């Protein structure tokens, strides 16, 4: 089976990089290059994501997990590296299908910014830890979803509205609050609107960046259940970034552990959590309450 | 024909927090499990019985040795060297694993937990739920608990939900790590009957049981682990 997403040798270096930043040798302790002082946020990242798979990325803050996710979502330019996406045909009601046929098997990081935007609008969804990043707070909840659908090529306003109501109901946001702005919603509701927005274009790739950090326990549980059931129902290939091992265990089948910009360990989630190999992972697992 | 061929596997743990101390889980374990039979594993606590099972299931990485498994879908595989994706698919389709502890998904009803494997395999919700209900009933879970969350159940009830979830799809290989640890004698007997019926239908099993009489009833052959690292034996 071909992976939906393949990432090869991805680097993201902040500052002026020297050639030795790329060597990936072990002399570099931490993520600061001792020769030129540049910060290596992502160091030689390679992995595959398969259809319907949920991949977890864990690591402490500053390990580069969010930077990696931002690169995948085209929000950040990598310093070097390649990313391939294999498209599968979707429902014919989704516009813009024809355009995308041509980019299959090309390094999508080398597309121009217009193509990247199209790609993101049609095929990707992102849920941020902070709803302010994913939503326009002073546009109605329905408008937020409509915006994404509009960018994904939907033009029929009645259909857009119908879909927005459907999605909000799926994410347990009362349909009668469609026309209110998320600024007046609680944190948990904002997060659910964000999920509705991220899922509105039926993405092929769903990225979750600490989706429930900062929510209280019962809301966190509901949001997690929601993500899990929608992921199963829509068969989304998903990447979850979190520092909470409970969430990783709950949502993912495979996990990568990042430290100082590098993937130090990868495996089946239960194996990584029960039989961690790398010193950092052992420390991480031992630190769980 | 052997469904499972465990070929001199060993497991060591390197504990980096103890400055790289190496702890031996078990050493040189070899056995074969013919298709449609049940192998029991016995030995004192700490001899590495559970670790052997975890190596087979893939929760532990095997340090040395090979585990050959005859998959109906993928053919003969070395489980210690198969791609993670293949292991995942095998787990979904072919191998069931029951531990002493139910790792419950919170906030999912007993009936949904048990019917989930069937629905993932493509069964309709109604049929899956009714099959799950039948199985739970057979295991003595009262109907009024079907819609409750197993996290709130007693130890024995949780254990039965755990068993039901693992056997509902009649897996090819069933790995049992003390599935009857917290059950009373009657329920244990019911569980054993269900397991034996499954075996008759062709499920191969490998299991740990603490009570000797249950182990004897369950097993076609018994592998004895030794703590002092000599070779275990099949009897």
Tab-separated table of N, CA and C in Angstrom, chain A residues 12 63 220:
chain	number	residue	atom	x	y	z
A	12	UNK	N	14.721	21.928	9.247
A	12	UNK	CA	14.314	23.308	9.425
A	12	UNK	C	15.320	23.937	10.368
A	63	UNK	N	10.973	20.448	21.161
A	63	UNK	CA	11.609	19.333	20.462
A	63	UNK	C	11.364	19.403	18.962
A	220	UNK	N	-12.215	17.779	27.531
A	220	UNK	CA	-11.132	17.099	26.840
A	220	UNK	C	-11.573	15.703	26.398
